[in-house]
mmCIF file of C-alpha atoms in Angstrom:
data_model
loop_
_atom_site.group_PDB
_atom_site.id
_atom_site.type_symbol
_atom_site.label_atom_id
_atom_site.label_comp_id
_atom_site.label_asym_id
_atom_site.label_seq_id
_atom_site.Cartn_x
_atom_site.Cartn_y
_atom_site.Cartn_z
ATOM 1 C CA MET A 1 36.956 -25.784 -70.393
ATOM 2 C CA SER A 2 40.332 -26.375 -72.196
ATOM 3 C CA ALA A 3 43.707 -25.254 -71.535
ATOM 4 C CA LYS A 4 43.237 -23.874 -75.532
ATOM 5 C CA ASP A 5 40.147 -21.945 -73.746
ATOM 6 C CA ALA A 6 41.325 -20.052 -70.877
ATOM 7 C CA VAL A 7 44.107 -18.626 -73.094
ATOM 8 C CA VAL A 8 41.213 -17.201 -75.629
ATOM 9 C CA LEU A 9 38.877 -16.344 -72.061
ATOM 10 C CA ALA A 10 42.669 -14.733 -71.040
ATOM 11 C CA MET A 11 43.176 -12.537 -74.314
ATOM 12 C CA PRO A 12 41.878 -8.892 -74.887
ATOM 13 C CA VAL A 13 40.036 -8.138 -77.744
ATOM 14 C CA SER A 14 42.578 -6.455 -79.209
ATOM 15 C CA ASP A 15 44.952 -9.585 -79.810
ATOM 16 C CA LEU A 16 42.173 -11.381 -80.671
ATOM 17 C CA ASN A 17 41.855 -9.366 -83.370
ATOM 18 C CA ALA A 18 45.418 -9.287 -84.631
ATOM 19 C CA GLU A 19 45.150 -13.061 -84.130
ATOM 20 C CA MET A 20 42.632 -12.724 -87.184
ATOM 21 C CA GLN A 21 44.400 -10.752 -89.206
ATOM 22 C CA ASN A 22 47.990 -12.581 -88.331
ATOM 23 C CA LYS A 23 46.113 -16.093 -90.351
ATOM 24 C CA ALA A 24 44.599 -13.288 -93.208
ATOM 25 C CA ILE A 25 47.842 -12.076 -93.560
ATOM 26 C CA VAL A 26 48.678 -15.642 -93.784
ATOM 27 C CA ASP A 27 46.821 -17.298 -95.897
ATOM 28 C CA ALA A 28 46.647 -14.196 -98.531
ATOM 29 C CA LEU A 29 50.852 -15.590 -99.048
ATOM 30 C CA TYR A 30 49.428 -18.710 -99.732
ATOM 31 C CA LYS A 31 47.329 -17.901 -102.096
ATOM 32 C CA GLY A 32 49.493 -15.131 -103.499
ATOM 33 C CA LEU A 33 52.400 -18.155 -104.229
ATOM 34 C CA SER A 34 49.435 -20.358 -105.675
ATOM 35 C CA ASN A 35 48.965 -18.161 -108.157
ATOM 36 C CA GLY A 36 52.441 -17.250 -108.771
ATOM 37 C CA GLU A 37 51.833 -13.528 -107.362
ATOM 38 C CA MET A 38 55.189 -13.047 -106.221
ATOM 39 C CA GLU A 39 54.955 -9.581 -106.002
ATOM 40 C CA THR A 40 51.693 -9.753 -103.376
ATOM 41 C CA VAL A 41 54.201 -12.143 -101.524
ATOM 42 C CA ALA A 42 57.133 -9.886 -101.166
ATOM 43 C CA ARG A 43 54.716 -7.134 -99.969
ATOM 44 C CA PHE A 44 53.748 -9.913 -96.399
ATOM 45 C CA ILE A 45 57.456 -10.694 -96.165
ATOM 46 C CA ALA A 46 60.218 -8.334 -94.488
ATOM 47 C CA SER A 47 63.530 -7.897 -96.427
ATOM 48 C CA ASP A 48 65.622 -10.165 -93.355
ATOM 49 C CA LEU A 49 62.935 -12.485 -93.101
ATOM 50 C CA GLU A 50 64.908 -15.000 -90.211
ATOM 51 C CA TRP A 51 64.549 -18.582 -91.709
ATOM 52 C CA TRP A 52 64.940 -21.881 -90.424
ATOM 53 C CA PHE A 53 64.480 -25.210 -91.147
ATOM 54 C CA HIS A 54 64.113 -28.692 -89.936
ATOM 55 C CA GLY A 55 64.243 -31.554 -92.380
ATOM 56 C CA PRO A 56 65.658 -33.343 -95.524
ATOM 57 C CA PRO A 57 67.888 -30.405 -96.928
ATOM 58 C CA LYS A 58 66.178 -31.314 -100.564
ATOM 59 C CA CYS A 59 62.454 -30.664 -98.757
ATOM 60 C CA GLN A 60 63.430 -27.022 -98.469
ATOM 61 C CA HIS A 61 60.244 -26.175 -100.540
ATOM 62 C CA MET A 62 59.126 -22.762 -99.460
ATOM 63 C CA MET A 63 62.177 -21.035 -98.708
ATOM 64 C CA ARG A 64 62.663 -21.736 -102.378
ATOM 65 C CA MET A 65 59.998 -20.580 -103.709
ATOM 66 C CA LEU A 66 60.384 -17.712 -101.152
ATOM 67 C CA THR A 67 63.714 -16.649 -103.351
ATOM 68 C CA GLY A 68 62.418 -17.416 -106.138
ATOM 69 C CA GLU A 69 64.792 -20.874 -106.502
ATOM 70 C CA SER A 70 61.762 -22.617 -107.359
ATOM 71 C CA SER A 71 57.917 -22.547 -108.871
ATOM 72 C CA GLN A 72 54.818 -23.124 -106.811
ATOM 73 C CA THR A 73 54.144 -26.383 -109.644
ATOM 74 C CA LYS A 74 57.973 -28.159 -108.344
ATOM 75 C CA PHE A 75 55.854 -28.819 -104.683
ATOM 76 C CA ARG A 76 52.393 -27.389 -103.776
ATOM 77 C CA PHE A 77 51.532 -26.856 -100.244
ATOM 78 C CA GLU A 78 47.800 -26.866 -99.202
ATOM 79 C CA PRO A 79 47.115 -26.423 -95.888
ATOM 80 C CA ARG A 80 45.072 -28.144 -93.474
ATOM 81 C CA ASN A 81 44.906 -26.829 -90.860
ATOM 82 C CA ILE A 82 45.703 -22.811 -89.696
ATOM 83 C CA GLU A 83 46.433 -21.353 -86.215
ATOM 84 C CA ALA A 84 46.923 -17.820 -84.926
ATOM 85 C CA ILE A 85 48.931 -17.989 -81.447
ATOM 86 C CA GLY A 86 49.872 -14.878 -80.130
ATOM 87 C CA ASP A 87 52.370 -13.560 -83.076
ATOM 88 C CA CYS A 88 52.816 -17.034 -85.199
ATOM 89 C CA VAL A 89 50.316 -18.125 -87.778
ATOM 90 C CA ILE A 90 51.407 -22.701 -87.968
ATOM 91 C CA MET A 91 50.451 -23.973 -91.020
ATOM 92 C CA GLU A 92 50.260 -27.306 -91.797
ATOM 93 C CA GLY A 93 49.522 -29.486 -94.662
ATOM 94 C CA TRP A 94 50.325 -33.481 -95.959
ATOM 95 C CA GLU A 95 49.566 -35.335 -99.331
ATOM 96 C CA GLY A 96 49.521 -38.433 -98.846
ATOM 97 C CA ALA A 97 51.942 -40.754 -96.437
ATOM 98 C CA GLN A 98 55.012 -39.453 -97.241
ATOM 99 C CA VAL A 99 55.199 -35.585 -97.106
ATOM 100 C CA TYR A 100 53.753 -33.759 -93.501
ATOM 101 C CA TRP A 101 54.936 -30.256 -93.289
ATOM 102 C CA VAL A 102 54.774 -27.498 -90.965
ATOM 103 C CA HIS A 103 55.675 -23.489 -90.889
ATOM 104 C CA VAL A 104 55.849 -20.967 -88.617
ATOM 105 C CA TRP A 105 55.681 -17.416 -89.491
ATOM 106 C CA THR A 106 55.888 -14.814 -86.775
ATOM 107 C CA LEU A 107 55.014 -11.428 -87.648
ATOM 108 C CA LYS A 108 54.651 -7.904 -85.868
ATOM 109 C CA ASP A 109 53.161 -4.680 -87.201
ATOM 110 C CA GLY A 110 51.678 -7.377 -90.147
ATOM 111 C CA VAL A 111 54.701 -8.185 -92.010
ATOM 112 C CA ILE A 112 56.857 -11.804 -91.162
ATOM 113 C CA THR A 113 59.530 -11.357 -90.446
ATOM 114 C CA GLN A 114 60.540 -14.936 -88.851
ATOM 115 C CA PHE A 115 59.659 -17.942 -90.832
ATOM 116 C CA ARG A 116 60.287 -21.707 -89.434
ATOM 117 C CA GLU A 117 59.510 -24.610 -91.850
ATOM 118 C CA TYR A 118 59.463 -28.236 -90.668
ATOM 119 C CA PHE A 119 58.870 -31.148 -93.283
ATOM 120 C CA ASN A 120 58.110 -34.478 -91.625
ATOM 121 C CA THR A 121 59.182 -33.552 -88.616
ATOM 122 C CA TRP A 122 56.221 -33.840 -85.763
ATOM 123 C CA LEU A 123 55.870 -30.060 -84.013
ATOM 124 C CA THR A 124 54.516 -29.284 -80.237
ATOM 125 C CA VAL A 125 54.703 -25.831 -79.595
ATOM 126 C CA THR A 126 54.353 -24.460 -75.711
ATOM 127 C CA ASP A 127 53.859 -21.606 -74.202
ATOM 128 C CA ILE A 128 57.480 -20.327 -71.999
ATOM 129 C CA SER A 129 56.119 -17.321 -71.173
ATOM 130 C CA PRO A 130 55.611 -15.931 -67.345
ATOM 131 C CA ARG A 131 52.345 -15.462 -68.305
ATOM 132 C CA GLY A 132 51.503 -18.860 -70.069
ATOM 133 C CA TRP A 133 53.142 -20.453 -67.049
ATOM 134 C CA LYS A 134 50.417 -19.270 -64.865
ATOM 135 C CA ILE A 135 47.165 -19.639 -67.001
ATOM 136 C CA ARG A 136 48.385 -23.262 -67.401
ATOM 137 C CA LEU A 137 49.416 -24.240 -64.552
ATOM 138 C CA GLU A 138 49.915 -28.820 -65.995
ATOM 139 C CA ASN A 139 49.806 -27.181 -69.808
ATOM 140 C CA HIS A 140 51.355 -25.358 -71.926
ATOM 141 C CA THR A 141 50.748 -27.349 -74.971
ATOM 142 C CA LEU A 142 49.388 -24.632 -77.318
ATOM 143 C CA TRP A 143 49.542 -26.746 -80.913
ATOM 144 C CA GLN A 144 50.743 -29.907 -81.303
ATOM 145 C CA SER A 145 51.345 -32.312 -85.210
ATOM 146 C CA HIS A 146 48.171 -34.099 -85.950
ATOM 147 C CA PRO A 147 48.486 -35.369 -89.389
ATOM 148 C CA ARG A 148 45.462 -37.703 -90.512
ATOM 149 C CA ASP A 149 47.428 -40.113 -92.896
ATOM 150 C CA LEU A 150 51.067 -40.006 -90.471
ATOM 151 C CA PHE A 151 50.011 -41.501 -87.504
ATOM 152 C CA ASN A 152 51.724 -44.646 -88.350
ATOM 153 C CA ARG A 153 54.970 -43.196 -89.432
ATOM 154 C CA SER A 154 57.938 -42.540 -87.171
ATOM 155 C CA LEU A 155 58.866 -38.946 -87.643
ATOM 156 C CA PRO A 156 61.370 -36.888 -85.220
ATOM 157 C CA GLY A 157 60.102 -34.275 -82.775
ATOM 158 C CA LEU A 158 60.536 -31.070 -81.418
ATOM 159 C CA VAL A 159 59.323 -28.886 -79.093
ATOM 160 C CA LEU A 160 59.564 -24.951 -79.785
ATOM 161 C CA GLY A 161 58.774 -22.560 -77.228
ATOM 162 C CA ILE A 162 56.553 -19.217 -77.603
#
């Protein structure tokens, strides 16, 4: 059994349902953005959204879209991978060998309260909760970047503890 399977088995059914709901909300956010439905997007995001970015300043594409500073036509987010871990939903995408992004959305009661945007950065998400330490005695990695086209690139790496 893998560490990921151990986490799933240890989670109550209600937590799995919440993860599925969170994934659906974030997926609907991306669909709303791609269709230019900013009213729909605004319904999913808290008015006091906490935002954090890592990457070249000119690449803060998602935050510019969320604030209305730019449109979906300037940079198109096409998620290639979606993963829910507790209250967080991780979206990952890449376009060829030059563009790689990871978005980590934190939801509370169906509303996005925190957004972390990583551009051309390898990301590893680890469990720092006491519960996580009891379940997985050695491997605390919950998720890590896996872009298919970028393995030969040297990118900065960060660890995000949740």
